[in-house]
Coordinates of C-alpha atoms in Angstrom, one line a residue:
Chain R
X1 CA 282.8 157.2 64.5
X2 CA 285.6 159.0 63.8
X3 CA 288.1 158.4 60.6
X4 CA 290.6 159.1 58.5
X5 CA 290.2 158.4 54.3
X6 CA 293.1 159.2 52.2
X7 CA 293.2 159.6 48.5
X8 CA 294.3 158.3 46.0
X9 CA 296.1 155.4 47.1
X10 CA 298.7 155.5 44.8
X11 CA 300.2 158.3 42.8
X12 CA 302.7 158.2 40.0
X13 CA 304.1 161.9 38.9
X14 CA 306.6 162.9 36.5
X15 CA 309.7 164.6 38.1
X16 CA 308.2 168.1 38.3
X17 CA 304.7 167.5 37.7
X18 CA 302.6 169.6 40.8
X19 CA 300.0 167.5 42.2
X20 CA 298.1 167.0 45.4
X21 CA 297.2 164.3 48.2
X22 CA 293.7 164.5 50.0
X23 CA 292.9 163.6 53.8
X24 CA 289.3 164.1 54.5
X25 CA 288.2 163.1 58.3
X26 CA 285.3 163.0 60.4
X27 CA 286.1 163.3 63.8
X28 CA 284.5 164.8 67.1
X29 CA 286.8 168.0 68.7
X30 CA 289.7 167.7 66.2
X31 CA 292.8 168.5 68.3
X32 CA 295.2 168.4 65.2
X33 CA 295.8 167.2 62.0
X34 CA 299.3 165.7 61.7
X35 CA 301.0 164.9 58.0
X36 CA 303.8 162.1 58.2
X37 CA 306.1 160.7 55.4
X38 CA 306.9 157.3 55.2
X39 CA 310.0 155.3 53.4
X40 CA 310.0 151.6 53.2
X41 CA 311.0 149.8 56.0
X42 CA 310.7 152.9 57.7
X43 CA 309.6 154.4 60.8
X44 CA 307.1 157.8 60.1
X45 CA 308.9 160.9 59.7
X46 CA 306.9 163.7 61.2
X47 CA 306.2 166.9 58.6
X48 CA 303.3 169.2 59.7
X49 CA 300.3 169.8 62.6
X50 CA 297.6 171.9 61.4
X51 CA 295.2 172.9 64.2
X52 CA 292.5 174.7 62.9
X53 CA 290.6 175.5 59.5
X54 CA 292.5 178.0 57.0
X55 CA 295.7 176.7 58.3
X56 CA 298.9 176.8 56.3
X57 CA 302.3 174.6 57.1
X58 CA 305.3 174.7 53.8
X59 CA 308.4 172.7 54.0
X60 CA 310.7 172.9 51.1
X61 CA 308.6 171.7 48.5
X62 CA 305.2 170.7 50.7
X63 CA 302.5 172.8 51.7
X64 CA 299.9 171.4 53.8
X65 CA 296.6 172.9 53.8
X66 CA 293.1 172.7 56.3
X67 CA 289.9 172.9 56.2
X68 CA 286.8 171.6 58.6
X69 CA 286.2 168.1 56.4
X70 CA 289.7 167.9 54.7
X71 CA 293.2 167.8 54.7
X72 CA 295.5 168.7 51.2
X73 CA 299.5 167.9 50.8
X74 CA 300.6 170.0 47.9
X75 CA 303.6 168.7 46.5
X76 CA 305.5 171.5 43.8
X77 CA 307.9 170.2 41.3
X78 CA 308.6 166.6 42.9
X79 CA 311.9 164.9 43.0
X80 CA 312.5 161.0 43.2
X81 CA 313.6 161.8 46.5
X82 CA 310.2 162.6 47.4
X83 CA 309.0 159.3 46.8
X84 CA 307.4 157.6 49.9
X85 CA 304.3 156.9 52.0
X86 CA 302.5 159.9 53.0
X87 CA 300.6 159.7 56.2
X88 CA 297.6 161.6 57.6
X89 CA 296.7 161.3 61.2
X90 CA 293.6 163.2 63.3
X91 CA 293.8 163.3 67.0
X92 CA 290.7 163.8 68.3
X93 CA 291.0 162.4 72.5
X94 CA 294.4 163.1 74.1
X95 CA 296.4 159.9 73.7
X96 CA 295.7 158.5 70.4
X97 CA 295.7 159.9 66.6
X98 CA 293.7 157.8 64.0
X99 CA 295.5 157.1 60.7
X100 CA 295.1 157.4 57.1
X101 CA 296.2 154.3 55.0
X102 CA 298.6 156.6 53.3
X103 CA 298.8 157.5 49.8
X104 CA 302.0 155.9 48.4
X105 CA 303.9 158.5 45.9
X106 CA 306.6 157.4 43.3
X107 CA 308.0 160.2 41.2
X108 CA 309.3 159.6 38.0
X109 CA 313.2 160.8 36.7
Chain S
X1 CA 317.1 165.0 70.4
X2 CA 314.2 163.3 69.7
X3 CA 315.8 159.9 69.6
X4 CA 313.9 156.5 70.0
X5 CA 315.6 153.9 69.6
X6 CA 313.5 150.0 69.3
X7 CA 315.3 146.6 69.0
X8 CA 315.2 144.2 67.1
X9 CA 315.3 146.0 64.3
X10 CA 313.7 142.2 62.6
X11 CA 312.8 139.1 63.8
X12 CA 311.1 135.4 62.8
X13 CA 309.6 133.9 65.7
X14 CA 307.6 130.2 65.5
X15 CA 303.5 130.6 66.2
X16 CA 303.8 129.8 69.9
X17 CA 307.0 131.5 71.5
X18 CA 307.2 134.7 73.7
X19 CA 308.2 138.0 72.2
X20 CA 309.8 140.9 73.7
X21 CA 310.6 144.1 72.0
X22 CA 312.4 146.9 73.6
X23 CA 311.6 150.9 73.3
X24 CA 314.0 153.2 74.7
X25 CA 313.8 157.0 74.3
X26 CA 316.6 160.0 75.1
X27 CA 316.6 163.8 75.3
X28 CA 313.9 163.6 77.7
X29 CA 312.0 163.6 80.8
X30 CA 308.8 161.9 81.5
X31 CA 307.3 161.4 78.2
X32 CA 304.0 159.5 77.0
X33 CA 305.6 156.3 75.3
X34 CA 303.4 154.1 73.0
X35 CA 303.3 151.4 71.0
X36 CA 301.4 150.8 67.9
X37 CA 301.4 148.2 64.8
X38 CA 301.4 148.8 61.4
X39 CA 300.1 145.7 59.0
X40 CA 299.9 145.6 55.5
X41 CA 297.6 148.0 53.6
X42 CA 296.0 149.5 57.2
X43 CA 296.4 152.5 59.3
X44 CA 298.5 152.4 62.3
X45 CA 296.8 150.9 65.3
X46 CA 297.1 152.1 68.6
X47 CA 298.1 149.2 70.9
X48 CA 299.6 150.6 74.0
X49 CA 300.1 154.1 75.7
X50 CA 301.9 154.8 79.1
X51 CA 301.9 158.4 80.8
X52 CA 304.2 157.1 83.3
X53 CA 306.4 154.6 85.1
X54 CA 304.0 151.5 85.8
X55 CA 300.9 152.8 83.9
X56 CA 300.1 151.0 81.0
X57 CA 296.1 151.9 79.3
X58 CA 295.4 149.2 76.3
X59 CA 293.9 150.1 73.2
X60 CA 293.0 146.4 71.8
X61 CA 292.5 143.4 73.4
X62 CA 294.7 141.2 72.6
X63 CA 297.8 138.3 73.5
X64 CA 300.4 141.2 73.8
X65 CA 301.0 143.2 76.8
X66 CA 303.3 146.5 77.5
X67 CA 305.2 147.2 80.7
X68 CA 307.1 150.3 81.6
X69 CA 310.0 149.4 84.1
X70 CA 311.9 153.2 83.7
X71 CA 311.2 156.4 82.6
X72 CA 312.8 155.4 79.1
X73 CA 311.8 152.3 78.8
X74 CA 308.7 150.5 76.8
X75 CA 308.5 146.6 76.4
X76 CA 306.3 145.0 74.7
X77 CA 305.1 141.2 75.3
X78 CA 303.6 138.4 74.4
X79 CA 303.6 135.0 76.1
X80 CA 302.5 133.1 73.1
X81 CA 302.5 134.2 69.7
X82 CA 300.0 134.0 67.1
X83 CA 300.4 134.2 63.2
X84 CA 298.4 137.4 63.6
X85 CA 300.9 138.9 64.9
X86 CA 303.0 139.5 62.2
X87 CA 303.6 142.8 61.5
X88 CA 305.6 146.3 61.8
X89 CA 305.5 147.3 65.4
X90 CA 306.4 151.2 65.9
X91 CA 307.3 152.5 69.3
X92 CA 306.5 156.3 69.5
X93 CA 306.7 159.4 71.8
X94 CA 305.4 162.8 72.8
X95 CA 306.9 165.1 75.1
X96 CA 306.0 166.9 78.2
X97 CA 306.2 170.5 78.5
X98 CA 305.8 171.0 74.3
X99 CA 302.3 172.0 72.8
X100 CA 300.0 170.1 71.1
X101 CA 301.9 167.0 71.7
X102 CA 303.6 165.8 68.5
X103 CA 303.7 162.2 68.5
X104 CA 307.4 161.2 67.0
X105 CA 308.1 157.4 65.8
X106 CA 310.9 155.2 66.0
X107 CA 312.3 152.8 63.5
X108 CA 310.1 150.0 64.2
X109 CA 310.4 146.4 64.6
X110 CA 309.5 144.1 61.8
X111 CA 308.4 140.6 63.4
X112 CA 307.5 137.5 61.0
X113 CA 305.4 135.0 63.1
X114 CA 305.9 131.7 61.0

């Protein structure tokens, strides 16, 4: 059956502490693995697709990383603005992506 | 543009009284339109997905249904609802004629069945 387990499900971080979010995933014929971020009341903001093992996405100051079990979301020097809910999401058939329950970040001033 | 825009942005509704919820999407042609729910502490779910005008493929069974009356345009029904139906309802897209189709989301819908 396939699935999508995010960890932890909450993280607290001091403003510029470095950490990391996991998204491991069993799923037959991955087609992409998709990171989303998530404010309150919000509708997901898309970040990344990674497609295939050793893969390697940065925006600003998230890097998203791949391998053939697992999914990592660096995040370098955090801001309170980088507080949300961060979503993973594998699509595995052609109409339908199976989501994480999102590991919800605050950040610290 | 990769605008989607859903409305109500909120609504309370009594157990027992229809529901509609509009989806409309611009800066494109033809797109795969879907609806899914998000409740409290799960994933998203997959409810509905349309390919096209009139084509509607369900995910769930359930007492909601999803019609597609224009290109644009995604509703989502239900005759009567239940208190299970509370929840944050998210209308997405992907677009033909891009790769490895992105799925983008709209604002969603927050509905309180009471």
């Amino acid at each position: 059956e396939d699935q999508v387990t995010q960890s932890p499900e909450a993280l607290r971080l001091q403003e510029g502490e470095s950490s990391s979010l996991n998204c491991s995933y069993t799923v037959s014929g991955l087609r992409g693995l998709f990171w989303y971020r998530q404010d309150p009341g919000k509708g997901p903001e898309f970040l990344f697709t990674l497609y295939s093992a050793g893969e390697e996405k940065e925006k600003e100051r998230l890097k998203a990383t791949l391998t053939k079990k697992e999914s990592f979301l660096h995040i370098t020097a955090p801001k309170p603005e980088d507080s949300a809910t961060y979503l993973c999401a594998v699509q595995a058939g052609a109409n339908n992506l199976f989501f994480g329950t999102g590991t919800r970040l605050t950040v610290i001033p | 543009s990769q605008t989607i825009h859903q409305w109500p942005a909120t609504l309370v509704q009594p157990v027992g009284s229809p529901l509609s919820l509009e989806c409309t999407v611009e800066g494109t042609s033809n797109p795969n339109l879907y609806w899914y729910r998000q409740a409290a502490g799960r994933g998203l779910q997959l409810l509905f997905y349309s390919v096209g005008i009139g084509q509607i493929s369900s995910e769930v069974p359930q007492n909601l249904s999803a019609s597609r009356p224009q290109d644009r345009q995604f509703i989502l029904s239900s005759k009567k609802l239940l208190l299970s139906d509370s929840g944050f309802y998210l209308c997405a897209r992907t677009d033909r004629g891009t790769s490895r189709n992105t799925i983008y989301f709209g604002e969603g819908s927050w509905l309180t069945v009471v």
